[in-house]
Coordinates of C-alpha atoms in Angstrom, one line a residue:
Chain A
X1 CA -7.8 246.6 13.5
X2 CA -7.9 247.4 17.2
X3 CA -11.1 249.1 16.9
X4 CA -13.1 246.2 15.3
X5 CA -11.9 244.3 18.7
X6 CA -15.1 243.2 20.8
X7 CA -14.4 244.2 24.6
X8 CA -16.0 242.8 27.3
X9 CA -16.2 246.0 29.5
X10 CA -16.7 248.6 27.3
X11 CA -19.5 249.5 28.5
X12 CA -22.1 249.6 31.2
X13 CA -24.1 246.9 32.0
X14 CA -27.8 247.6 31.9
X15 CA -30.3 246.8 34.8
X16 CA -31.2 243.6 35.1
X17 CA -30.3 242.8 32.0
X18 CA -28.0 240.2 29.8
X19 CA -26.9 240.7 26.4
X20 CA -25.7 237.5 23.8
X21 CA -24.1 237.4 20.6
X22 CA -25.1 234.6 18.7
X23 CA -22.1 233.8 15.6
X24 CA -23.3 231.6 13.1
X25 CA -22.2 231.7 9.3
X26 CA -25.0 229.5 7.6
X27 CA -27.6 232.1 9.9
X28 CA -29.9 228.9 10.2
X29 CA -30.4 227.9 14.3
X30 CA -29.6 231.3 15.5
X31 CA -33.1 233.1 14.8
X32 CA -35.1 230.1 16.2
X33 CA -32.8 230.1 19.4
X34 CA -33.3 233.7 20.1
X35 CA -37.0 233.9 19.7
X36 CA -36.9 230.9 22.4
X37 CA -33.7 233.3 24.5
X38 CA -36.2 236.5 24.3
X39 CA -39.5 234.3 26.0
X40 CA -37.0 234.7 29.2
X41 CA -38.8 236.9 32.3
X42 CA -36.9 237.1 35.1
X43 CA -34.0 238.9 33.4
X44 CA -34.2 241.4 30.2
X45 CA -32.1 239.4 27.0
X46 CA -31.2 240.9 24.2
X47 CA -30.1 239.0 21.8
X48 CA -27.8 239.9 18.7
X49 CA -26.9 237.7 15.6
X50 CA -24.0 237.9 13.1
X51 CA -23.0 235.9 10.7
X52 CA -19.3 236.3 11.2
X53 CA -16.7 238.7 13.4
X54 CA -15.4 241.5 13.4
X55 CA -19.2 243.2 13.8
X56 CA -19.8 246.1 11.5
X57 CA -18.5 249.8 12.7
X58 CA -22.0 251.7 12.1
X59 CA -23.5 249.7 15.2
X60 CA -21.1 250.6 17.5
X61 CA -22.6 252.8 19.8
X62 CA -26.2 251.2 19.9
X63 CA -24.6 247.6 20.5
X64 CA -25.1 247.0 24.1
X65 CA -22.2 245.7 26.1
X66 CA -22.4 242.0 24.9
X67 CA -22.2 239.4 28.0
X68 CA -21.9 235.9 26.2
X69 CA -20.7 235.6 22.8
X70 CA -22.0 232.3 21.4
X71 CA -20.4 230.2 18.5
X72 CA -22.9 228.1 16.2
X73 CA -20.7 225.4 14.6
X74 CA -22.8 223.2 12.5
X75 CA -21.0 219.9 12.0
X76 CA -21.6 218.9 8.4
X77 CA -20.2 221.8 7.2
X78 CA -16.3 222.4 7.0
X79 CA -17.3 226.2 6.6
X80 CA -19.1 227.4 9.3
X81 CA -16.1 225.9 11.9
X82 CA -13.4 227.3 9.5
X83 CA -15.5 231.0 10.1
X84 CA -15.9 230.6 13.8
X85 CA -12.0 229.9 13.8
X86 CA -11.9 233.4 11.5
X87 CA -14.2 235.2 14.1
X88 CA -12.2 234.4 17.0
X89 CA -9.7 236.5 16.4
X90 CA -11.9 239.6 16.7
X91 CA -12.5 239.4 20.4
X92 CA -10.5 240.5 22.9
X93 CA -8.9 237.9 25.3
X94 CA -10.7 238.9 28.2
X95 CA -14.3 237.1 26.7
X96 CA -12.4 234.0 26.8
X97 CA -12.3 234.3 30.8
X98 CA -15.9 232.3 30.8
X99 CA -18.0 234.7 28.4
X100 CA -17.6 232.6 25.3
X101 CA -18.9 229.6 24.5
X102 CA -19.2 226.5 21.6
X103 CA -22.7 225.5 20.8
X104 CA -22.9 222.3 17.9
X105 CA -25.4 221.3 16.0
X106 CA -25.8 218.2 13.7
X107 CA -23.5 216.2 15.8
X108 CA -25.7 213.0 15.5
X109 CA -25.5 213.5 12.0
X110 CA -23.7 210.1 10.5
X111 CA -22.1 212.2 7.2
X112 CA -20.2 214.0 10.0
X113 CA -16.2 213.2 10.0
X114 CA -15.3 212.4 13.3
X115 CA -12.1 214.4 12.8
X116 CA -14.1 217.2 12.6
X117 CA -15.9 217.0 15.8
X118 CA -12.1 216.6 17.4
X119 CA -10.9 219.5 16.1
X120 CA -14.0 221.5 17.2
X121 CA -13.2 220.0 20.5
X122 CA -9.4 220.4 20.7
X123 CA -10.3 224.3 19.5
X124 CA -12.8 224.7 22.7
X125 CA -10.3 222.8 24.9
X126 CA -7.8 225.3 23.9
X127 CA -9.6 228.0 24.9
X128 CA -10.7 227.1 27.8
X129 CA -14.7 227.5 26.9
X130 CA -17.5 225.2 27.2
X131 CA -18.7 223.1 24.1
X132 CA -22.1 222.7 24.2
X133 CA -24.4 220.1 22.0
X134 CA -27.4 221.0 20.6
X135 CA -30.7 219.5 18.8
X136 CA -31.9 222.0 16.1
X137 CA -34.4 220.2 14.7
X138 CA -37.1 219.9 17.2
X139 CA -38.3 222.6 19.3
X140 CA -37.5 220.6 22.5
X141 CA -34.5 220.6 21.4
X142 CA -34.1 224.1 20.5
X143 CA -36.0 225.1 24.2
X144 CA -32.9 222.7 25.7
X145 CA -30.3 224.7 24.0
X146 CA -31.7 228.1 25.0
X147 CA -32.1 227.0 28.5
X148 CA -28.7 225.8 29.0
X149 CA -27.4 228.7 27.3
X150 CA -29.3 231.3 29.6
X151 CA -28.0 229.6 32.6
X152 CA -24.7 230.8 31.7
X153 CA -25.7 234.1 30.2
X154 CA -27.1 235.0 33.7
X155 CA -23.6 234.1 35.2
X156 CA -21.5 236.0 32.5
X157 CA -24.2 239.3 33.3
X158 CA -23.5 239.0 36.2
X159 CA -26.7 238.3 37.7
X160 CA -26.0 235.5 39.8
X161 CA -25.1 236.2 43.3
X162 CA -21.5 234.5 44.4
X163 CA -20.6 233.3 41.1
X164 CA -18.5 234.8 38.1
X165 CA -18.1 233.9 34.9
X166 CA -14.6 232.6 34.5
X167 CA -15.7 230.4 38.0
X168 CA -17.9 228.8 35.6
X169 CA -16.0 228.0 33.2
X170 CA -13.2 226.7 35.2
X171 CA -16.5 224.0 36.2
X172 CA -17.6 223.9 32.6
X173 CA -15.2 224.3 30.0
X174 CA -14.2 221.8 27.8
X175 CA -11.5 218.9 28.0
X176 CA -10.2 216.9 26.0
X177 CA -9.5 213.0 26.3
X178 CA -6.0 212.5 26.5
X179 CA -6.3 209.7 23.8
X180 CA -7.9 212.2 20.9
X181 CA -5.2 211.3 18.6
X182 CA -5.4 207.6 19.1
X183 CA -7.1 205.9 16.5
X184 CA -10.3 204.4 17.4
X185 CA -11.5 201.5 16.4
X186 CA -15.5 201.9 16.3
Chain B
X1 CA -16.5 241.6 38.4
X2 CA -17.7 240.3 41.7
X3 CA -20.1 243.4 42.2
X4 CA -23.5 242.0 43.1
X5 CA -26.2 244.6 42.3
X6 CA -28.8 244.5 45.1
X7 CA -31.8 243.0 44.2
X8 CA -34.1 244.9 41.9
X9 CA -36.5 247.7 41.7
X10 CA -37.9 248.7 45.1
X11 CA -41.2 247.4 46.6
X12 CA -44.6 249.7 46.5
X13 CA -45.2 248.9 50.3
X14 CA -41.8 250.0 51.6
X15 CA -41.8 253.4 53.2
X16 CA -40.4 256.5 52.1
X17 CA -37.8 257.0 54.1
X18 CA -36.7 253.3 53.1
X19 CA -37.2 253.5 49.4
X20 CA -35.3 256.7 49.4
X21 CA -32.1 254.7 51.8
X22 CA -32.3 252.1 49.1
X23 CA -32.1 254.0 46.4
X24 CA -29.0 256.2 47.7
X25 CA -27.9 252.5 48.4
X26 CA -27.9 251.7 44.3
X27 CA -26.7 255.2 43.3
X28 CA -23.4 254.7 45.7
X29 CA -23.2 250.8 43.7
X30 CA -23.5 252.3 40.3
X31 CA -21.0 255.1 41.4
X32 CA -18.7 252.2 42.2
X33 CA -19.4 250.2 39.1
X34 CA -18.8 253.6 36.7
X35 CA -15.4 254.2 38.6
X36 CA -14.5 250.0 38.2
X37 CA -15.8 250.9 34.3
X38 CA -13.3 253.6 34.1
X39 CA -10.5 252.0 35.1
X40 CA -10.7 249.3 33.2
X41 CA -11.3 251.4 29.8
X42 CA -8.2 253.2 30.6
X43 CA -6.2 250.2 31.6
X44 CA -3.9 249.1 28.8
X45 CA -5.2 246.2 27.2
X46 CA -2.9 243.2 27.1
X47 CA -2.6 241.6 23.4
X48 CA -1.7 238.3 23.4
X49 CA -2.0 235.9 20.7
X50 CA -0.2 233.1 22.2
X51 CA -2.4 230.3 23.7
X52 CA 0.6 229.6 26.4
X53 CA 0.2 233.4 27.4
X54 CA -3.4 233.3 27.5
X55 CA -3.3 230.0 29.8
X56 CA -1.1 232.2 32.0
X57 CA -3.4 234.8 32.1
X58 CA -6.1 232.7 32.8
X59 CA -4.7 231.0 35.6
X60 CA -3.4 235.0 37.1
X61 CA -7.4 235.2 36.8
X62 CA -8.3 232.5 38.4
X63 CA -5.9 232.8 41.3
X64 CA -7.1 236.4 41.9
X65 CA -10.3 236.0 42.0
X66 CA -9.7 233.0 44.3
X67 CA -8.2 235.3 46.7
X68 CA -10.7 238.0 46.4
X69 CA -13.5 235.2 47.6
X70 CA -11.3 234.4 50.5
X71 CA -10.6 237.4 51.9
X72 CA -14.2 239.3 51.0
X73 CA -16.7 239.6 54.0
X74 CA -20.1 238.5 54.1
X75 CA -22.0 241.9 54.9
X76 CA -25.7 242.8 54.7
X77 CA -27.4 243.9 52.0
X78 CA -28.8 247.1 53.9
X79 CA -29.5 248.4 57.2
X80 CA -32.6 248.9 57.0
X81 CA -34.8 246.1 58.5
X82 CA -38.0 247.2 56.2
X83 CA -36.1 246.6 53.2
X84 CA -34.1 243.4 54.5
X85 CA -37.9 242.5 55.1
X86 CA -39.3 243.3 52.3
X87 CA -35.8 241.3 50.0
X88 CA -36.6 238.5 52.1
X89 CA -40.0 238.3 51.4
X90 CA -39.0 238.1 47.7
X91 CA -36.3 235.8 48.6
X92 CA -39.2 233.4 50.0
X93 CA -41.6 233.9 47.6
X94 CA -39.0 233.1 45.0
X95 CA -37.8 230.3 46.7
X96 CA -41.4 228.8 47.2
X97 CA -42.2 228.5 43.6
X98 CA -38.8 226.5 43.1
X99 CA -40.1 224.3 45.6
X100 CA -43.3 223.7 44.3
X101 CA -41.8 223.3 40.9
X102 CA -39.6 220.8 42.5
X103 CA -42.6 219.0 44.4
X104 CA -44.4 218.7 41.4
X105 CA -41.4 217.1 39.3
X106 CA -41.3 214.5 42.3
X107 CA -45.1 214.0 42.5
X108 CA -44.4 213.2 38.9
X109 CA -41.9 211.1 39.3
X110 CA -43.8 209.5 41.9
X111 CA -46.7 208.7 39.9
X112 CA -44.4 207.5 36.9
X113 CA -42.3 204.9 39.6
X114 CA -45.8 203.7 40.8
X115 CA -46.9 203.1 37.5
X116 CA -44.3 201.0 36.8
X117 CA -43.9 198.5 40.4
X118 CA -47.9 198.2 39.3
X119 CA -46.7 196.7 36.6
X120 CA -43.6 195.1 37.7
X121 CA -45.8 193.5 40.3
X122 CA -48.4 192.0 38.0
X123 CA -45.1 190.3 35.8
X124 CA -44.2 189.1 39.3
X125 CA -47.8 187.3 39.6
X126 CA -47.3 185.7 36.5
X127 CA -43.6 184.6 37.2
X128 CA -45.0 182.8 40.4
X129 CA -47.7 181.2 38.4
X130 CA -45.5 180.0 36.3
X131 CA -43.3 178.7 38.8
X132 CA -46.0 177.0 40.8
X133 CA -47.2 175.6 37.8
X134 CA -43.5 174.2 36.8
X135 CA -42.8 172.7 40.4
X136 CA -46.3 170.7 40.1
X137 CA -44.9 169.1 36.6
X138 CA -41.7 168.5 38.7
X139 CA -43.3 167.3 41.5
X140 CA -45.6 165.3 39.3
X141 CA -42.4 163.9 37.5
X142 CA -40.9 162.9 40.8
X143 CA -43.8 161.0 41.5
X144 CA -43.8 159.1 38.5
X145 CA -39.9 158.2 39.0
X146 CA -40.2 156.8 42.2
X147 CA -43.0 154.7 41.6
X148 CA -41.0 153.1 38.5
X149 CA -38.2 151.3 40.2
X150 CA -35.3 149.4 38.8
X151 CA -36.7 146.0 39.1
X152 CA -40.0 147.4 37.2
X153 CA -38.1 148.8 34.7
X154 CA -36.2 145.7 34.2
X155 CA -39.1 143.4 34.3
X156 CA -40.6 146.2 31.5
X157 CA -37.9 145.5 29.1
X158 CA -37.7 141.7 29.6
X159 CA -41.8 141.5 28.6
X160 CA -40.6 143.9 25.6
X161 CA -37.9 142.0 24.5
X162 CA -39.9 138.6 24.6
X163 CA -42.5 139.8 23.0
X164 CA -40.0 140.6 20.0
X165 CA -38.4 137.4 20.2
X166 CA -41.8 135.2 19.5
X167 CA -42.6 137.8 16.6
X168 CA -39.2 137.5 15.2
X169 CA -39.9 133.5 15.5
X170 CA -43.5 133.8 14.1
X171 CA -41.5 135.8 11.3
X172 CA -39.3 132.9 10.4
X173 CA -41.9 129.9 10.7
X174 CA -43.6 131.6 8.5
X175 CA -40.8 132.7 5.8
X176 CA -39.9 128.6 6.5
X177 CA -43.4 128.0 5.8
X178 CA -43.3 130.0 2.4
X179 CA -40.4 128.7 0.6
X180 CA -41.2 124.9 1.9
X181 CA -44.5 125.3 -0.1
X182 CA -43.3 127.4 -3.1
X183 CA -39.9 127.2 -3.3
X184 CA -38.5 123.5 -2.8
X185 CA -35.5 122.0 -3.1
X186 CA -34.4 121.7 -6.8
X187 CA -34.0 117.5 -6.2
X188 CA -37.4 117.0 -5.2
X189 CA -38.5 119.0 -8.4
X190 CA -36.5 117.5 -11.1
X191 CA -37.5 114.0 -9.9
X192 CA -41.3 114.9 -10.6
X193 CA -40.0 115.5 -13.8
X194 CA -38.8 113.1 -15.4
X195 CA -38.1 114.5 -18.9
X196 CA -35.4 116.8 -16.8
X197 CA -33.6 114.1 -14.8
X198 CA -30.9 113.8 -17.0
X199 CA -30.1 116.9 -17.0
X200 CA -30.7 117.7 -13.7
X201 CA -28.8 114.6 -12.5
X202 CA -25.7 116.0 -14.3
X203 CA -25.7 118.8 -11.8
X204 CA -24.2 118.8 -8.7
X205 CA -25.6 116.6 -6.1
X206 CA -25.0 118.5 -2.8
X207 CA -27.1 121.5 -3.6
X208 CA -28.7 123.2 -0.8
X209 CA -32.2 124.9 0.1
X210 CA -33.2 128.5 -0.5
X211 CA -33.7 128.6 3.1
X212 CA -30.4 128.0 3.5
X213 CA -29.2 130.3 1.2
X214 CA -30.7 132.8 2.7
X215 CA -29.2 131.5 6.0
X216 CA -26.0 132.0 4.9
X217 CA -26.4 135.4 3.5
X218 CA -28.1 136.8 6.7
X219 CA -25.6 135.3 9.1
X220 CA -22.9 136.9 6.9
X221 CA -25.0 139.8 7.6
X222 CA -24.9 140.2 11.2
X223 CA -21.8 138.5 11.6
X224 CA -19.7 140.7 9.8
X225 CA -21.3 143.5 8.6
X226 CA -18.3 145.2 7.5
X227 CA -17.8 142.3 4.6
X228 CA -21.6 141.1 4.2
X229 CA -20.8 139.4 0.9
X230 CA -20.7 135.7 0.0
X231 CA -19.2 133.6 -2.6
X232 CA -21.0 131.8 -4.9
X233 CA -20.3 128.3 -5.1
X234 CA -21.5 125.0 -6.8
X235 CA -23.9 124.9 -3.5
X236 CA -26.0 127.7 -4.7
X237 CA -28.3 126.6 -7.8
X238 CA -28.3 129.2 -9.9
X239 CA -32.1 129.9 -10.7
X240 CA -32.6 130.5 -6.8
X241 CA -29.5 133.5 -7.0
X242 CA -30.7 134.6 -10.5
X243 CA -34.3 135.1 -8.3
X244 CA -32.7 136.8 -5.3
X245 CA -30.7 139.4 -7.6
X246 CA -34.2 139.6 -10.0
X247 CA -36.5 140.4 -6.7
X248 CA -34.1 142.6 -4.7
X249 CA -33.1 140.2 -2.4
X250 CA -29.7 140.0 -2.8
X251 CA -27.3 142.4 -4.6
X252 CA -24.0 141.5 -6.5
X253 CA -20.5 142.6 -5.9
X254 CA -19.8 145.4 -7.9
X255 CA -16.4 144.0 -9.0
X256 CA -16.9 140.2 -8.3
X257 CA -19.5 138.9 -10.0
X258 CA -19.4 135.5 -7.8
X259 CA -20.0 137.4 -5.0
X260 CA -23.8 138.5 -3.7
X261 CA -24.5 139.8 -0.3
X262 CA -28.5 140.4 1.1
X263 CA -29.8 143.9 0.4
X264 CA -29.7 146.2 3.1
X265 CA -34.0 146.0 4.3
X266 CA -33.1 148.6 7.4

């Protein structure tokens, strides 16, 4: 069990480079988002996709140290939040110092249960890690999503002068309303 | 975690001697970050499945690193003044085409605000036309009301209801006229014939005119036109009401049938 645990410093970094994991179970926005990640040329990305956590043994000592570990979450499905609460079990606590974050899709979607959203939010909140909206659809939507995500890849490699990763998050991460478990009346 | 690695693969134009300084400089930095690496790998790792815990941690995390930032020294990147030279450069460069890509954002912006006063100013022409041209109708409205005064006005309405009055008169001479000629009183009719006179002698002597009838039943009318109706009495000569009622000039009561009233003409 201990082994299958994804560190944060278990390796070296590489030069000028940044390495993301991108989670999603239904495997549907993460291929489009890292062919737009890889287009990046200041810094070297690498990016890695899995469908769920703990990542497979036989990789282990090819996987690169992984900077950013991204959860997909798309909203109309009741799975792919109940894996991403399954993954996160598999990483050690230090990624949740600013090197993990919550990316959803489909929120605009009107079949979505508001409770749903909440809890997605309340799970982010508790955490401590940014929750991050996303357009899928459209490819300025998908560039949006890639962008926002490199600007904290390049924090969490380490790449940005005079700032860290959990300094971000303390900016960035999520918070939830105090009145979440009031009704509302809309 | 707060290593910064300096900047990059060394320029083509530095020289030698500086390329080879900067590159002892990066071996002494990974040295650093292998021994940091180390440390940490050996370092017990801290399990902790409770959120509260992990909050805790967080804040330990936070609070460290806060102090680190405090108490760490701004110091240069290298000694060397060709390779500060040569970072700055890159620094500048970099910086530029931020700047330009920032200038052309604004020039963009620019273009889109000027756009749009263009056409907030050609609504704005149009507004004032239309105020000009709604002050003129005021204006021309004024105009009108002060040359009307009271006394005009009054005068107006006095010509007006004059000229109603002689109609309404002209009405009734010639309704008068009408039923002097074609409808006359039921005496001077049975005494041109004589076959009737008996007869008509037996009736009652004090009938009157279907003017007057129709007297009655308008004054009723307008008197009060809450009750318009009117009995029937020995007055009335039948033949004259059964003509009203026949020709829709008078109506009966729905429950009295001595009772008729004029039919409502407006």
């Amino acid at each position: 069990m201990k082994m299958s645990l994804l560190k944060p410093f278990s390796k070296l970094p590489g030069l000028n480079t940044a390495n993301i994991l991108l989670v999603e179970s239904e495997e549907q926005f993460q291929q489009n988002l890292a062919d737009t990640l890889v287009e990046e040329t200041a810094v070297t990305v690498n990016v890695r996709l899995a469908k769920s956590l703990p990542l497979p043994m036989e990789n282990e000592e090819s996987r690169p140290r992984i900077d950013l570990v991204v959860f997909i979450i798309n909203l109309t499905s009741e799975l792919s939040f109940r894996s991403a609460e399954a993954s996160l079990k598999y990483l050690d606590p230090g990624y949740f110092l600013g090197k993990v974050c919550f990316m959803v899709t489909n929120a605009r979607n009107a079949s979505v249960p508001t409770e749903r959203l909440d809890a997605v939010r309340k799970l982010a909140a508790s955490l401590h890690c940014p929750l991050l909206f996303a357009e899928d659809q459209t490819p300025d939507g998908v560039t949006n999503a890639a962008e926002r995500l490199l600007t904290i890849l390049k924090v969490a490699a380490g790449l940005v002068p005079m700032a860290t990763a959990l300094y971000l998050s303390n900016l960035t991460r999520c918070t939830l309303p105090p009145d979440i478990d009031q009704p509302s009346f809309d | 975690m707060a290593e910064v690695k300096p900047g990059g693969q060394p320029a083509a134009e530095l020289s030698e001697a500086a390329q080879s300084e900067l590159l002892d400089l990066c071996e002494d930095q990974f040295a650093q970050l292998e021994k940091l690496q180390n440390e940490i790998i050996l370092c017990e790792p801290d399990l902790c499945e409770n959120p509260q815990e992990q909050s805790v941690n967080r804040l330990m995390a936070t609070d460290a690193e806060l102090k680190q930032w405090l108490t760490v020294e701004p110091k240069l990147l290298a000694a060397n003044s060709e390779v500060l030279l040569q970072a700055g450069k890159e620094e500048m460069l970099k910086l530029c085409s931020e700047l330009e890509m920032v200038l052309s954002c604004y020039e963009a912006k620019r273009d889109k605000l000027r756009e749009t006063k263009e056409l907030e100013q050609k609504w704005l022409e149009e507004k004032k036309q239309v105020l000009i041209a709604a002050t003129d109708h005021a204006e021309r409205l004024q105009m009108e009301k002060e040359k009307l005064s009271e006394h005009s006005v009054l005068q107006d309405t006095k010509a007006k209801i004059r000229k109603m009055k002689v109609y309404q008169e002209n009405l009734m001479e010639s309704l008068g006229d009408v039923l002097e000629k074609h409808v006359p009183l039921p005496q001077n009719e049975s005494s041109t014939n004589r076959k009737k006179k008996n007869i008509e002698l037996g009736l009652n002597e004090d009938l009157i005119s279907l003017n007057e009838i129709l007297e009655v039943l308008m004054n009723k009318v307008l008197n009060t036109p809450h009750d318009p109706y009117v009995m029937i009495d020995d007055t009335f000569w039948p033949p004259y009401i059964e003509m009203l009622l026949r020709y829709g000039i008078a109506v009966r009561h729905q429950e009295n049938n001595f009772k008729i009233r004029l039919e409502t003409f407006f």
